[in-house]
PDB file of C-alpha atoms in Angstrom:
ATOM      1  CA  MET X  27     -61.927 -21.887  31.960  1.00 40.00           C
ATOM      2  CA  ASN X  28     -63.419 -22.630  35.361  1.00 49.00           C
ATOM      3  CA  LYS X  29     -61.584 -21.004  38.219  1.00 56.00           C
ATOM      4  CA  VAL X  30     -60.324 -23.560  40.725  1.00 62.00           C
ATOM      5  CA  GLU X  31     -60.906 -22.598  44.369  1.00 76.00           C
ATOM      6  CA  ALA X  32     -57.475 -22.688  46.009  1.00 87.00           C
ATOM      7  CA  ILE X  33     -56.902 -25.032  48.965  1.00 94.00           C
ATOM      8  CA  ASN X  34     -54.869 -23.619  51.820  1.00 96.00           C
ATOM      9  CA  TRP X  35     -52.058 -25.530  53.553  1.00 98.00           C
ATOM     10  CA  LYS X  36     -54.072 -26.227  56.720  1.00 97.00           C
ATOM     11  CA  THR X  37     -56.931 -27.829  54.747  1.00 97.00           C
ATOM     12  CA  PHE X  38     -54.501 -29.835  52.609  1.00 97.00           C
ATOM     13  CA  LYS X  39     -52.508 -31.117  55.577  1.00 98.00           C
ATOM     14  CA  ASP X  40     -55.630 -31.862  57.640  1.00 97.00           C
ATOM     15  CA  THR X  41     -56.942 -34.030  54.795  1.00 97.00           C
ATOM     16  CA  LEU X  42     -53.661 -35.914  54.684  1.00 97.00           C
ATOM     17  CA  LEU X  43     -53.760 -36.417  58.453  1.00 98.00           C
ATOM     18  CA  GLN X  44     -57.180 -38.069  58.157  1.00 97.00           C
ATOM     19  CA  HIS X  45     -55.861 -40.769  55.792  1.00 97.00           C
ATOM     20  CA  PRO X  46     -52.282 -41.804  56.779  1.00 97.00           C
ATOM     21  CA  ASP X  47     -52.651 -45.413  55.638  1.00 97.00           C
ATOM     22  CA  LEU X  48     -53.847 -44.681  52.098  1.00 96.00           C
ATOM     23  CA  ASP X  49     -51.673 -44.557  48.960  1.00 96.00           C
ATOM     24  CA  LEU X  50     -51.103 -40.927  47.901  1.00 97.00           C
ATOM     25  CA  GLN X  51     -51.670 -40.364  44.195  1.00 96.00           C
ATOM     26  CA  PHE X  52     -51.653 -37.240  42.071  1.00 96.00           C
ATOM     27  CA  GLN X  53     -53.714 -36.958  38.890  1.00 95.00           C
ATOM     28  CA  TYR X  54     -52.084 -34.324  36.625  1.00 92.00           C
ATOM     29  CA  ALA X  55     -54.399 -34.745  33.607  1.00 91.00           C
ATOM     30  CA  GLU X  56     -57.634 -36.572  32.947  1.00 91.00           C
ATOM     31  CA  GLY X  57     -56.951 -40.274  33.566  1.00 90.00           C
ATOM     32  CA  LYS X  58     -53.159 -39.683  34.065  1.00 93.00           C
ATOM     33  CA  LEU X  59     -51.518 -40.307  37.409  1.00 92.00           C
ATOM     34  CA  VAL X  60     -47.994 -39.282  38.427  1.00 92.00           C
ATOM     35  CA  ASP X  61     -45.888 -42.468  38.236  1.00 91.00           C
ATOM     36  CA  ALA X  62     -46.027 -44.403  41.502  1.00 91.00           C
ATOM     37  CA  ALA X  63     -42.235 -44.089  41.877  1.00 90.00           C
ATOM     38  CA  TYR X  64     -42.473 -40.337  42.489  1.00 94.00           C
ATOM     39  CA  HIS X  65     -40.622 -38.567  45.300  1.00 94.00           C
ATOM     40  CA  ILE X  66     -41.562 -35.415  47.124  1.00 96.00           C
ATOM     41  CA  THR X  67     -38.256 -33.610  46.561  1.00 95.00           C
ATOM     42  CA  GLU X  68     -38.981 -30.376  48.396  1.00 96.00           C
ATOM     43  CA  ILE X  69     -41.661 -28.184  49.854  1.00 98.00           C
ATOM     44  CA  LYS X  70     -41.222 -24.470  49.160  1.00 97.00           C
ATOM     45  CA  GLN X  71     -42.855 -21.529  50.901  1.00 98.00           C
ATOM     46  CA  ALA X  72     -43.007 -18.507  48.624  1.00 97.00           C
ATOM     47  CA  PRO X  73     -44.200 -15.152  49.982  1.00 97.00           C
ATOM     48  CA  ILE X  74     -45.369 -13.102  46.986  1.00 96.00           C
ATOM     49  CA  THR X  75     -45.871  -9.354  46.804  1.00 96.00           C
ATOM     50  CA  SER X  76     -47.114  -7.799  43.565  1.00 93.00           C
ATOM     51  CA  VAL X  77     -48.597  -4.605  42.186  1.00 90.00           C
ATOM     52  CA  ASP X  78     -51.307  -5.202  39.617  1.00 85.00           C
ATOM     53  CA  CYS X  79     -52.202  -3.237  36.510  1.00 83.00           C
ATOM     54  CA  GLY X  80     -54.643  -1.121  38.526  1.00 78.00           C
ATOM     55  CA  GLY X  81     -51.933   0.045  40.892  1.00 82.00           C
ATOM     56  CA  VAL X  82     -53.068  -2.123  43.824  1.00 86.00           C
ATOM     57  CA  MET X  83     -50.549  -3.985  45.960  1.00 92.00           C
ATOM     58  CA  ASN X  84     -51.300  -7.642  46.625  1.00 92.00           C
ATOM     59  CA  ALA X  85     -49.615 -10.142  48.959  1.00 95.00           C
ATOM     60  CA  TRP X  86     -50.089 -13.864  49.533  1.00 95.00           C
ATOM     61  CA  THR X  87     -48.068 -16.987  50.305  1.00 97.00           C
ATOM     62  CA  GLU X  88     -47.798 -20.162  48.224  1.00 97.00           C
ATOM     63  CA  ILE X  89     -46.781 -23.555  49.581  1.00 98.00           C
ATOM     64  CA  ILE X  90     -45.370 -25.557  46.649  1.00 97.00           C
ATOM     65  CA  VAL X  91     -44.947 -29.302  46.920  1.00 97.00           C
ATOM     66  CA  GLN X  92     -42.530 -30.529  44.225  1.00 97.00           C
ATOM     67  CA  LEU X  93     -42.895 -34.051  42.799  1.00 96.00           C
ATOM     68  CA  TRP X  94     -40.158 -35.810  40.851  1.00 92.00           C
ATOM     69  CA  VAL X  95     -40.099 -39.154  39.073  1.00 89.00           C
ATOM     70  CA  PRO X  96     -36.589 -40.587  38.530  1.00 85.00           C
ATOM     71  CA  GLU X  97     -35.808 -41.505  34.886  1.00 80.00           C
ATOM     72  CA  ASN X  98     -34.799 -45.072  35.714  1.00 73.00           C
ATOM     73  CA  ALA X  99     -37.495 -45.628  38.312  1.00 65.00           C
ATOM     74  CA  ASP X 100     -38.284 -49.200  39.257  1.00 65.00           C
ATOM     75  CA  GLN X 101     -41.840 -50.092  38.420  1.00 67.00           C
ATOM     76  CA  GLN X 102     -43.972 -49.724  41.522  1.00 68.00           C
ATOM     77  CA  GLU X 103     -47.584 -50.787  41.858  1.00 73.00           C
ATOM     78  CA  ARG X 104     -48.419 -48.324  44.594  1.00 79.00           C
ATOM     79  CA  SER X 105     -47.480 -44.751  45.380  1.00 88.00           C
ATOM     80  CA  MET X 106     -46.058 -43.698  48.710  1.00 92.00           C
ATOM     81  CA  LYS X 107     -48.373 -43.820  51.679  1.00 96.00           C
ATOM     82  CA  VAL X 108     -49.876 -40.585  52.924  1.00 96.00           C
ATOM     83  CA  GLY X 109     -48.021 -41.267  56.222  1.00 97.00           C
ATOM     84  CA  LYS X 110     -44.676 -41.199  54.352  1.00 97.00           C
ATOM     85  CA  ALA X 111     -45.631 -37.838  52.778  1.00 97.00           C
ATOM     86  CA  LEU X 112     -46.543 -36.544  56.248  1.00 98.00           C
ATOM     87  CA  SER X 113     -43.103 -37.580  57.559  1.00 97.00           C
ATOM     88  CA  ILE X 114     -41.559 -35.379  54.850  1.00 97.00           C
ATOM     89  CA  VAL X 115     -43.896 -32.538  55.861  1.00 98.00           C
ATOM     90  CA  ASP X 116     -42.747 -32.983  59.496  1.00 97.00           C
ATOM     91  CA  ILE X 117     -39.070 -32.692  58.471  1.00 97.00           C
ATOM     92  CA  VAL X 118     -39.842 -29.503  56.515  1.00 98.00           C
ATOM     93  CA  GLU X 119     -41.973 -27.925  59.262  1.00 97.00           C
ATOM     94  CA  LYS X 120     -39.235 -28.505  61.910  1.00 97.00           C
ATOM     95  CA  MET X 121     -37.036 -26.155  59.896  1.00 97.00           C
ATOM     96  CA  LEU X 122     -39.588 -23.956  58.101  1.00 97.00           C
ATOM     97  CA  PRO X 123     -42.965 -23.306  59.727  1.00 96.00           C
ATOM     98  CA  LEU X 124     -45.459 -23.303  56.857  1.00 98.00           C
ATOM     99  CA  ASN X 125     -48.173 -20.651  56.655  1.00 98.00           C
ATOM    100  CA  PRO X 126     -51.485 -22.432  57.334  1.00 97.00           C
ATOM    101  CA  ASN X 127     -53.245 -19.932  55.061  1.00 97.00           C
ATOM    102  CA  GLY X 128     -50.773 -20.372  52.199  1.00 97.00           C
ATOM    103  CA  THR X 129     -52.195 -21.450  48.864  1.00 96.00           C
ATOM    104  CA  VAL X 130     -51.134 -25.008  47.960  1.00 97.00           C
ATOM    105  CA  LYS X 131     -49.672 -25.762  44.580  1.00 97.00           C
ATOM    106  CA  ILE X 132     -48.201 -29.013  43.342  1.00 96.00           C
ATOM    107  CA  GLU X 133     -45.217 -28.749  40.953  1.00 95.00           C
ATOM    108  CA  PHE X 134     -44.784 -31.626  38.523  1.00 93.00           C
ATOM    109  CA  GLY X 135     -43.556 -32.464  35.068  1.00 88.00           C
ATOM    110  CA  ASN X 136     -42.296 -35.442  33.087  1.00 84.00           C
ATOM    111  CA  SER X 137     -41.089 -36.173  29.553  1.00 81.00           C
ATOM    112  CA  GLY X 138     -44.641 -35.959  28.204  1.00 82.00           C
ATOM    113  CA  PHE X 139     -45.897 -33.110  30.377  1.00 86.00           C
ATOM    114  CA  ASP X 140     -44.127 -29.752  30.791  1.00 88.00           C
ATOM    115  CA  THR X 141     -43.273 -28.906  34.393  1.00 89.00           C
ATOM    116  CA  ARG X 142     -45.869 -26.588  35.903  1.00 90.00           C
ATOM    117  CA  GLN X 143     -47.519 -25.635  39.153  1.00 94.00           C
ATOM    118  CA  MET X 144     -51.093 -26.853  39.574  1.00 93.00           C
ATOM    119  CA  PHE X 145     -53.836 -26.448  42.162  1.00 95.00           C
ATOM    120  CA  PRO X 146     -55.255 -29.390  44.077  1.00 95.00           C
ATOM    121  CA  ASN X 147     -58.853 -29.297  42.837  1.00 92.00           C
ATOM    122  CA  GLU X 148     -60.205 -32.184  44.885  1.00 92.00           C
ATOM    123  CA  MET X 149     -58.789 -34.764  47.237  1.00 95.00           C
ATOM    124  CA  ILE X 150     -60.689 -37.985  46.540  1.00 95.00           C
ATOM    125  CA  VAL X 151     -60.718 -41.138  48.676  1.00 96.00           C
ATOM    126  CA  ASP X 152     -61.280 -44.173  46.461  1.00 93.00           C
ATOM    127  CA  GLY X 153     -60.556 -47.618  47.900  1.00 93.00           C
ATOM    128  CA  ASN X 154     -56.976 -47.679  49.189  1.00 95.00           C
ATOM    129  CA  ALA X 155     -55.977 -44.385  47.612  1.00 95.00           C
ATOM    130  CA  LEU X 156     -56.207 -40.689  48.329  1.00 96.00           C
ATOM    131  CA  THR X 157     -55.993 -39.046  44.902  1.00 96.00           C
ATOM    132  CA  VAL X 158     -55.170 -35.355  44.612  1.00 96.00           C
ATOM    133  CA  ASP X 159     -56.834 -34.139  41.396  1.00 96.00           C
ATOM    134  CA  LEU X 160     -54.718 -31.329  39.956  1.00 95.00           C
ATOM    135  CA  ARG X 161     -55.880 -28.435  37.765  1.00 92.00           C
ATOM    136  CA  PRO X 162     -53.749 -25.880  35.986  1.00 88.00           C
ATOM    137  CA  ASP X 163     -53.162 -22.407  37.346  1.00 80.00           C
ATOM    138  CA  ALA X 164     -54.406 -19.622  35.096  1.00 79.00           C
ATOM    139  CA  VAL X 165     -53.334 -16.056  34.483  1.00 79.00           C
ATOM    140  CA  GLN X 166     -55.839 -13.547  35.790  1.00 79.00           C
ATOM    141  CA  CYS X 167     -56.406  -9.808  35.996  1.00 82.00           C
ATOM    142  CA  LYS X 168     -57.033  -8.712  39.556  1.00 79.00           C
ATOM    143  CA  ALA X 169     -58.736  -5.529  38.336  1.00 76.00           C
ATOM    144  CA  ILE X 170     -61.551  -7.674  36.910  1.00 76.00           C
ATOM    145  CA  GLY X 171     -61.880  -9.411  40.298  1.00 74.00           C
ATOM    146  CA  ARG X 172     -62.436  -5.986  41.898  1.00 76.00           C
ATOM    147  CA  GLY X 173     -65.255  -5.210  39.452  1.00 72.00           C
ATOM    148  CA  GLY X 174     -63.121  -3.477  36.839  1.00 67.00           C
ATOM    149  CA  SER X 175     -62.270  -4.632  33.389  1.00 64.00           C
ATOM    150  CA  CYS X 176     -59.106  -5.476  31.538  1.00 66.00           C
ATOM    151  CA  GLY X 177     -57.871  -4.071  28.226  1.00 60.00           C
ATOM    152  CA  THR X 178     -59.013  -0.754  26.831  1.00 54.00           C
ATOM    153  CA  THR X 179     -62.382   0.984  26.871  1.00 57.00           C
ATOM    154  CA  GLU X 180     -64.384   1.831  23.746  1.00 58.00           C
ATOM    155  CA  LYS X 181     -62.694   5.273  23.741  1.00 59.00           C
ATOM    156  CA  GLY X 182     -59.234   3.630  23.749  1.00 54.00           C
ATOM    157  CA  GLU X 183     -58.521   4.507  27.354  1.00 60.00           C
ATOM    158  CA  GLU X 184     -56.598   2.080  29.520  1.00 59.00           C
ATOM    159  CA  CYS X 185     -59.001   0.480  31.950  1.00 59.00           C
ATOM    160  CA  CYS X 186     -56.562  -0.844  34.502  1.00 59.00           C
ATOM    161  CA  THR X 187     -54.789   2.399  35.244  1.00 53.00           C
ATOM    162  CA  PRO X 188     -55.308   3.803  38.720  1.00 53.00           C
ATOM    163  CA  ALA X 189     -58.406   5.984  38.903  1.00 53.00           C
ATOM    164  CA  VAL X 190     -57.536   9.676  39.015  1.00 54.00           C
ATOM    165  CA  ALA X 191     -60.286  11.918  40.315  1.00 58.00           C
ATOM    166  CA  GLU X 192     -60.997  14.782  37.990  1.00 65.00           C
ATOM    167  CA  LYS X 193     -60.114  18.041  39.701  1.00 67.00           C
ATOM    168  CA  PRO X 194     -63.081  20.405  39.989  1.00 72.00           C
ATOM    169  CA  LYS X 195     -62.689  23.707  38.152  1.00 73.00           C
ATOM    170  CA  VAL X 196     -62.418  26.589  40.541  1.00 73.00           C
ATOM    171  CA  GLN X 197     -63.485  30.107  39.604  1.00 73.00           C
ATOM    172  CA  LEU X 198     -60.946  32.637  40.896  1.00 71.00           C
ATOM    173  CA  VAL X 199     -62.189  35.848  42.360  1.00 67.00           C
ATOM    174  CA  ASN X 200     -59.950  38.776  43.335  1.00 67.00           C
ATOM    175  CA  LEU X 201     -61.226  39.647  46.772  1.00 66.00           C
ATOM    176  CA  ALA X 202     -58.735  42.473  47.280  1.00 65.00           C
ATOM    177  CA  ALA X 203     -60.034  44.693  44.463  1.00 61.00           C
ATOM    178  CA  PRO X 204     -63.207  46.761  45.003  1.00 61.00           C
ATOM    179  CA  ALA X 205     -66.218  45.687  42.929  1.00 57.00           C
ATOM    180  CA  GLU X 206     -66.256  48.934  40.894  1.00 60.00           C
ATOM    181  CA  ALA X 207     -62.623  48.432  39.841  1.00 58.00           C
ATOM    182  CA  CYS X 208     -63.457  45.197  38.090  1.00 59.00           C
ATOM    183  CA  CYS X 209     -63.762  45.275  34.348  1.00 65.00           C
ATOM    184  CA  THR X 210     -66.906  43.849  32.838  1.00 66.00           C
ATOM    185  CA  PRO X 211     -67.402  42.924  29.240  1.00 69.00           C
ATOM    186  CA  GLY X 212     -68.356  46.031  27.294  1.00 65.00           C
ATOM    187  CA  GLY X 213     -67.524  48.333  30.265  1.00 63.00           C
ATOM    188  CA  GLY X 214     -64.815  50.156  28.341  1.00 63.00           C
ATOM    189  CA  CYS X 215     -62.184  49.904  31.046  1.00 63.00           C
ATOM    190  CA  CYS X 216     -59.652  48.014  28.943  1.00 60.00           C
TER     191      CYS X 216
END
C-alpha cells in the first residue's frame, strides 16, 4: 500500500480559503462521492501520545472533520459550498484553536461503507467543485520508520524491543594483596 503524505490543518484550511465559491465534495472510494446532503457535524482536535514497540514515545495532534449524511436526506444536486464549510470552521476555532500542524483526517461512513478516518490525499479543483480525495489510514510500525524492522529476527529475537547495550566484561584484580600472595595455576598454594 502506498503511504499517503498527511496534510496538516494549515495547508487544508489555506486550500479551502482559496476556493470559497466552489462546491465542496469528498471522494471516499474510487468514483464514489459522499452524498451531496452531507453535514459537517463536528471538528475534533485529538492530541495523541503513544509509546511504540521499540520503547520510543511519540506525540502528534489530529484534526478530525466528521461528515454525516442524514438517512432521509433530500436529494441535492450540489454539496455545500466551501464558504459554508469555512463558516463551520470559524465557529469551531472561536471556541477551540486548532493546531496548524495537526494532521487532518476526515471521518465518514454510510450504510455501504464502514465509518473510518481517512487522509485527504489530494484536493482537486475541477469545474465548480473542490474535491477532497480521501485515502484510508494504515497501521504502521514506527520502528521500521526509524530504520529498524518489525517482527522477530532469524534467531527468534524480538526486533522492536529497546536496544540494551551489552555490558563489557570486567576482569577483577585484587589490588590490596601483594603479587606473591596470589595463587597461580599449578603454584601449589591451594
